[in-house]
mmCIF file of C-alpha atoms in Angstrom:
data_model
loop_
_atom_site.group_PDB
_atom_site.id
_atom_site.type_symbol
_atom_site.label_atom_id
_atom_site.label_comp_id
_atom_site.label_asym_id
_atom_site.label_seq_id
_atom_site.Cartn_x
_atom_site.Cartn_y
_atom_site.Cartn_z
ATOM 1 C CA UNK T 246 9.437 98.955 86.368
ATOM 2 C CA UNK T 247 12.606 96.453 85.677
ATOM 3 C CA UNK T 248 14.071 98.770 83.941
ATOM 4 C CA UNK T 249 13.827 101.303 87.109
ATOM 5 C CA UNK T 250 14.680 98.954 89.602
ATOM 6 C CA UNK T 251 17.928 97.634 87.351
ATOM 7 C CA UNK T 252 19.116 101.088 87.206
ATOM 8 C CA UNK T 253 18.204 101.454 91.107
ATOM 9 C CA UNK T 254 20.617 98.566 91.797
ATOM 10 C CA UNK T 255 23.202 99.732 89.470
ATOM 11 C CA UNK T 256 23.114 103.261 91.261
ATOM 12 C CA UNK T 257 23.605 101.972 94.724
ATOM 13 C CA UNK T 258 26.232 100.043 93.394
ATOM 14 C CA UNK T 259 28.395 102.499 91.927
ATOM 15 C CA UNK T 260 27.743 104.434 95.276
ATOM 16 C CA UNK T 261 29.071 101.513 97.161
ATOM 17 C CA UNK T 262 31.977 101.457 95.006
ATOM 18 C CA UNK T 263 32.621 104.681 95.359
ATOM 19 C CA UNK T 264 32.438 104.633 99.260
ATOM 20 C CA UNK T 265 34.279 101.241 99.566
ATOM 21 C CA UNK T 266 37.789 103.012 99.714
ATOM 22 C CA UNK T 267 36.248 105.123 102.891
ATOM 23 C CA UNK T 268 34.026 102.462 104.222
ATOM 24 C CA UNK T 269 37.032 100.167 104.544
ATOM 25 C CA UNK T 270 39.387 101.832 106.519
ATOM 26 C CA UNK T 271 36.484 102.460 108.908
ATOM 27 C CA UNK T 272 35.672 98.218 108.801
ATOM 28 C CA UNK T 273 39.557 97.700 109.599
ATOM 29 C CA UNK T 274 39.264 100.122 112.415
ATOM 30 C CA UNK T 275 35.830 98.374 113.395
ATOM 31 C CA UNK T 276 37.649 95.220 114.119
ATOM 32 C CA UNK T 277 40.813 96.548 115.518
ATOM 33 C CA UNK T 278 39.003 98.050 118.166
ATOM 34 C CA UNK T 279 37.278 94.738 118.789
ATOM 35 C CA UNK T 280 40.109 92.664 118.691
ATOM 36 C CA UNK T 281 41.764 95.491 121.370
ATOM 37 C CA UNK T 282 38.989 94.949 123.727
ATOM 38 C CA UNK T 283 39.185 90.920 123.750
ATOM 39 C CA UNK T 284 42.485 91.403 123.963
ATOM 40 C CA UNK T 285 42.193 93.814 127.031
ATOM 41 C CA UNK T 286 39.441 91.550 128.689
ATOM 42 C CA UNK T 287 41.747 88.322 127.744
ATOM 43 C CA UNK T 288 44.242 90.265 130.307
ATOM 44 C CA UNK T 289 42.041 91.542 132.850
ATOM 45 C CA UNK T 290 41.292 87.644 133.308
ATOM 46 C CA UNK T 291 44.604 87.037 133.515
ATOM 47 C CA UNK T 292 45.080 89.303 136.108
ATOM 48 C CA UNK T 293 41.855 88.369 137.928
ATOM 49 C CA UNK T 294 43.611 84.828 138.042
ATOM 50 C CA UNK T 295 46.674 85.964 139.462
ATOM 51 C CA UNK T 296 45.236 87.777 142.336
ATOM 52 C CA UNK T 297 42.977 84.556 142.692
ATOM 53 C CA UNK T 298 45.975 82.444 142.768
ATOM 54 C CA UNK T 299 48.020 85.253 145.221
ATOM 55 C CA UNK T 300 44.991 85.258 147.602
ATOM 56 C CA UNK T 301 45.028 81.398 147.801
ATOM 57 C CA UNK T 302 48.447 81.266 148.251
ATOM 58 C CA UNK T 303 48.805 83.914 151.319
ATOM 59 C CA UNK T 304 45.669 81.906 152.968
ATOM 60 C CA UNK T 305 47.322 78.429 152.787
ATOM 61 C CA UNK T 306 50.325 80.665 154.715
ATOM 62 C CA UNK T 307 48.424 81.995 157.093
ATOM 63 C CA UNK T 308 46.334 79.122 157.753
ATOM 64 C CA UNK T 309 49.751 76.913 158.349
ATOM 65 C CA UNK T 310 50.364 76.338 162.142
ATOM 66 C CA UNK T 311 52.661 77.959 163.352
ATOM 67 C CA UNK T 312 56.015 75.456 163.825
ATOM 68 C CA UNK T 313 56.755 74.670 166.727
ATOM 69 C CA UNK T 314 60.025 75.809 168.406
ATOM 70 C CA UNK T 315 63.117 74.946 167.104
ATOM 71 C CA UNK T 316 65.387 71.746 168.615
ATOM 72 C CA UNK T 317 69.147 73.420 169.294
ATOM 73 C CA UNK T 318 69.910 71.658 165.768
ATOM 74 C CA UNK T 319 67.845 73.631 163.633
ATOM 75 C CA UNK T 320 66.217 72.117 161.053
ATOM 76 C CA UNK T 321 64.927 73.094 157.789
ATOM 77 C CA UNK T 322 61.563 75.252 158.780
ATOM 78 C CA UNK T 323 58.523 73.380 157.671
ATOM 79 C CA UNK T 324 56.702 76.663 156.428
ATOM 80 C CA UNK T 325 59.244 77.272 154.443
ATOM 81 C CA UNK T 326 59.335 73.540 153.042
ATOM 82 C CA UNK T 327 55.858 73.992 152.236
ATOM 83 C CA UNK T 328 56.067 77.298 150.668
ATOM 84 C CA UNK T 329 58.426 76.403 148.785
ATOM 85 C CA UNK T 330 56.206 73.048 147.285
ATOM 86 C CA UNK T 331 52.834 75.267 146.899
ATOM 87 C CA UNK T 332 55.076 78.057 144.799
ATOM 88 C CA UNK T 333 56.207 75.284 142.632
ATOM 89 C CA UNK T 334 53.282 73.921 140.757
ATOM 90 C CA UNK T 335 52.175 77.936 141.447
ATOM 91 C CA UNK T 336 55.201 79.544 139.350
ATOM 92 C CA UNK T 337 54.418 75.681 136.868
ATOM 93 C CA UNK T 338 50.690 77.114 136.831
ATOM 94 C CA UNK T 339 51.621 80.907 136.453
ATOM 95 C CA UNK T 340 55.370 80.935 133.769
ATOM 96 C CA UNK T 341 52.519 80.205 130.908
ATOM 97 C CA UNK T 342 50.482 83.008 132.126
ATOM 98 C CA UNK T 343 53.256 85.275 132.540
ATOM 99 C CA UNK T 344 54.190 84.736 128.910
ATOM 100 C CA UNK T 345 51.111 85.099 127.505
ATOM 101 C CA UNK T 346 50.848 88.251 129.322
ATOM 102 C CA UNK T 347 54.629 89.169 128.189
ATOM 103 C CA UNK T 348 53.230 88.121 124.893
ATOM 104 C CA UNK T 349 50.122 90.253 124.600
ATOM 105 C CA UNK T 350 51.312 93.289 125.917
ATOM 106 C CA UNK T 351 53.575 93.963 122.385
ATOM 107 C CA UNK T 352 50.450 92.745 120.326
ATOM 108 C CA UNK T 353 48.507 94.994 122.095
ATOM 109 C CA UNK T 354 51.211 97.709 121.012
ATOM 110 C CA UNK T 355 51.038 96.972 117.566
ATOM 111 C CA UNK T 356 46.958 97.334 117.450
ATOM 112 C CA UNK T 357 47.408 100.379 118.923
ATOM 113 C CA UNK T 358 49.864 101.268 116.331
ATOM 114 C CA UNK T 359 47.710 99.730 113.563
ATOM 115 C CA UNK T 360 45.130 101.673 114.786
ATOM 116 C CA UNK T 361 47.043 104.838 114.354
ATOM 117 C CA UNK T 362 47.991 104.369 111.204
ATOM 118 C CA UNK T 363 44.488 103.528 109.938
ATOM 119 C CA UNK T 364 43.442 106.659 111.823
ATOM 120 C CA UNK T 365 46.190 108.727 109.635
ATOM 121 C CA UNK T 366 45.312 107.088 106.336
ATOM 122 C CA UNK T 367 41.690 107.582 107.089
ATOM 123 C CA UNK T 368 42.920 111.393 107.219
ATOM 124 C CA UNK T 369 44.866 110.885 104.372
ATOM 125 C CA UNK T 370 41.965 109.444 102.533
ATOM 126 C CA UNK T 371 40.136 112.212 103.441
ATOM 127 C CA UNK T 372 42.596 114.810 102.586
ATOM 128 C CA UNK T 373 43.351 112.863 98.781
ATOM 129 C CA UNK T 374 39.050 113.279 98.505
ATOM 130 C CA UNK T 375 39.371 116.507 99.541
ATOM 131 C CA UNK T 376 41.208 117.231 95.695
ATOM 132 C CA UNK T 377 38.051 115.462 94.080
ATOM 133 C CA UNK T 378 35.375 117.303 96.146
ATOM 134 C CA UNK T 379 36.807 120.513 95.194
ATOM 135 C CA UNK T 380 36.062 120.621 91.610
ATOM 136 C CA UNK T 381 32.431 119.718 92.286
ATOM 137 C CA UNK T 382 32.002 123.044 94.321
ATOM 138 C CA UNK T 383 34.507 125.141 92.165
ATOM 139 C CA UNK T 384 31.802 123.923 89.249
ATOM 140 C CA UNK T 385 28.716 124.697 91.489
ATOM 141 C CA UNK T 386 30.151 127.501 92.821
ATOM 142 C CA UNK T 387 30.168 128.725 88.874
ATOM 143 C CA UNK T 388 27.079 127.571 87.969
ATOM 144 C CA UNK T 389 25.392 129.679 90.344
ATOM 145 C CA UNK T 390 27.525 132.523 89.265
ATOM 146 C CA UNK T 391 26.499 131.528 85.984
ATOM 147 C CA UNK T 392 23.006 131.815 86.990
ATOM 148 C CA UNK T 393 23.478 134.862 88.663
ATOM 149 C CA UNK T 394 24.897 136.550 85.735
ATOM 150 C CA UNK T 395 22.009 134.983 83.229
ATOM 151 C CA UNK T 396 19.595 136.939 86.057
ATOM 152 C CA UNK T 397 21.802 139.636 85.727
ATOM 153 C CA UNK T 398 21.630 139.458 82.273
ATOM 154 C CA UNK T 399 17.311 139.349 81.650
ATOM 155 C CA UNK T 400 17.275 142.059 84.224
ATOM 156 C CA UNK T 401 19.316 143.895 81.865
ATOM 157 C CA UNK T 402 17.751 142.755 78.905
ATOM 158 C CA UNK T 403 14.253 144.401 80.773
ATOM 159 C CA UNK T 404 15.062 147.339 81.412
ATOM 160 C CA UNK T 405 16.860 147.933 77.933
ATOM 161 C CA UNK T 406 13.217 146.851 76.612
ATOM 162 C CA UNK T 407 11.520 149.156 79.073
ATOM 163 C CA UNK T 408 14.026 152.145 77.955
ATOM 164 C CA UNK T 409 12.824 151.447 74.100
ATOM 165 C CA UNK T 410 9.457 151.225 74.828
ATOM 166 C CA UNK T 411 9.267 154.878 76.754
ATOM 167 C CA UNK T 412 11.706 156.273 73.318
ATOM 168 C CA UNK T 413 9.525 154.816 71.004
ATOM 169 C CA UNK T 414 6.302 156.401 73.211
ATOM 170 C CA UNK T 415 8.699 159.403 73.339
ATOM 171 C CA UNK T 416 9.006 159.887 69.737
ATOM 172 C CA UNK T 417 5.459 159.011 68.650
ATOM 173 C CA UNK T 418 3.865 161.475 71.251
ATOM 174 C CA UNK T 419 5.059 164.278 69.059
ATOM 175 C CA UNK T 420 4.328 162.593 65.608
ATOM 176 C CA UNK T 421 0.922 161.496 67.222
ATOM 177 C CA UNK T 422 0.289 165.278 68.237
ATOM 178 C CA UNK T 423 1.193 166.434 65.084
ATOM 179 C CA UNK T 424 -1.187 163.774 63.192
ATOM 180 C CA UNK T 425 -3.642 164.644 64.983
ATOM 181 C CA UNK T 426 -3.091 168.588 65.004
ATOM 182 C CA UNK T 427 -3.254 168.013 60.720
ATOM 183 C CA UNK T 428 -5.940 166.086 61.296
ATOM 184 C CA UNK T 429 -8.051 168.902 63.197
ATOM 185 C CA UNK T 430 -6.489 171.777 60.697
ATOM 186 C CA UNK T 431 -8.107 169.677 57.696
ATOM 187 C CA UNK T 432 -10.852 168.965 59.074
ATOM 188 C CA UNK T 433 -11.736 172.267 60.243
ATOM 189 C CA UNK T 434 -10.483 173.437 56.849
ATOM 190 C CA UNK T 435 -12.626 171.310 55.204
ATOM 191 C CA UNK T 436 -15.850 172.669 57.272
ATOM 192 C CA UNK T 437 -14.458 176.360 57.079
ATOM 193 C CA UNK T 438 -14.707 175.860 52.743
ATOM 194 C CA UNK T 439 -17.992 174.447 53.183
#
C-alpha cells in the first residue's frame, strides 16, 4: 500500500512538472487580470471623487447670493473671490489625483501589453507542445496500423490454413476412395475364392 501510494505521489508529481510550464503562463495571466481590475476600480473611484468634488463645487456656486450691484468703481466680484479660494484647496485636493490618474493610465497600458504577450507565449507554448504531441500520435497512429496489419496478417494466416485443409481433404478423397475401392476388390476377392 506505501509502495502504491509513493508511486501515486511521484506520478502526480511528474504530471505537475510537466504542466508547470502551461499552468504558469495561465497563473501570470490569472493575476494580471486581477491586478487590471483593481486597477480599473482604483480609477472608477477616482472618477467617482471627481464628479463628487465637481458637484460640490457647482452647488457652493449656485448657492452663493447673488452680489449685489456694482458701486460705479467696480470692485473685484465677490463670486469670483470665492471661486477662486474654493478651486484652490480643490485643484491642492485634486493635482495628486490627477497624477495618479496620469500615472495609472500608462500602467494600465503596460498590463494590457503584458497581457498580450503572455497571451502570445501561451500560443507559443502551445505551438512548441504542439512538436512533442505529434510524435505521440505519429506512434499511435502506427501502432494501430501495426495492429491492423497483425489482423491483417492472422486473417491471412486463416484462410491460408483453411486453403490447406480443403487440399489436403482434396487429395485424400481420392486416395481414401481408392483404399477403400482395394479394400472392397479384396475383400470380395477373398469371398469370391472361398
Amino acid at each position: 500500500m506505501r509502495t502504491r501510494t509513493l508511486l501515486l505521489l511521484l506520478l502526480l508529481l511528474l504530471l505537475l512538472l510537466l504542466l508547470l510550464p502551461l499552468l504558469l503562463p495561465l497563473l501570470l495571466l490569472l493575476l494580471l487580470l486581477l491586478l487590471l481590475l483593481l486597477l480599473l476600480l482604483l480609477l472608477l473611484l477616482l472618477l467617482l471623487l471627481l464628479l463628487l468634488l465637481l458637484l460640490v463645487l457647482l452647488l457652493l456656486v449656485l448657492l452663493l447670493p447673488p452680489p449685489p450691484p456694482p458701486p460705479p468703481p467696480p470692485p473685484p466680484p465677490l463670486r469670483l473671490l470665492l471661486l477662486l479660494l474654493l478651486l484652490l484647496p480643490l485643484l491642492l485636493l485634486l493635482s495628486p489625483l490627477l497624477l495618479l490618474l496620469l500615472l495609472l493610465l500608462p500602467l494600465l497600458l503596460l498590463l494590457l501589453l503584458l497581457l498580450l504577450l503572455l497571451l502570445l507565449l501561451l500560443l507559443l507554448q502551445l505551438l512548441l507542445l504542439l512538436p512533442l504531441l505529434l510524435p505521440l500520435l505519429l506512434l499511435l497512429l502506427l501502432l494501430l496500423l501495426l495492429l491492423l496489419l497483425l489482423l491483417l496478417l492472422l486473417l491471412i494466416l486463416q484462410l491460408l490454413l483453411l486453403t490447406l485443409l480443403q487440399l489436403l481433404i482434396l487429395l485424400l478423397l481420392p486416395l481414401l476412395l481408392l483404399l477403400l475401392l482395394l479394400l472392397h476388390n479384396h475383400h470380395h476377392h477373398h469371398h469370391h475364392s472361398q
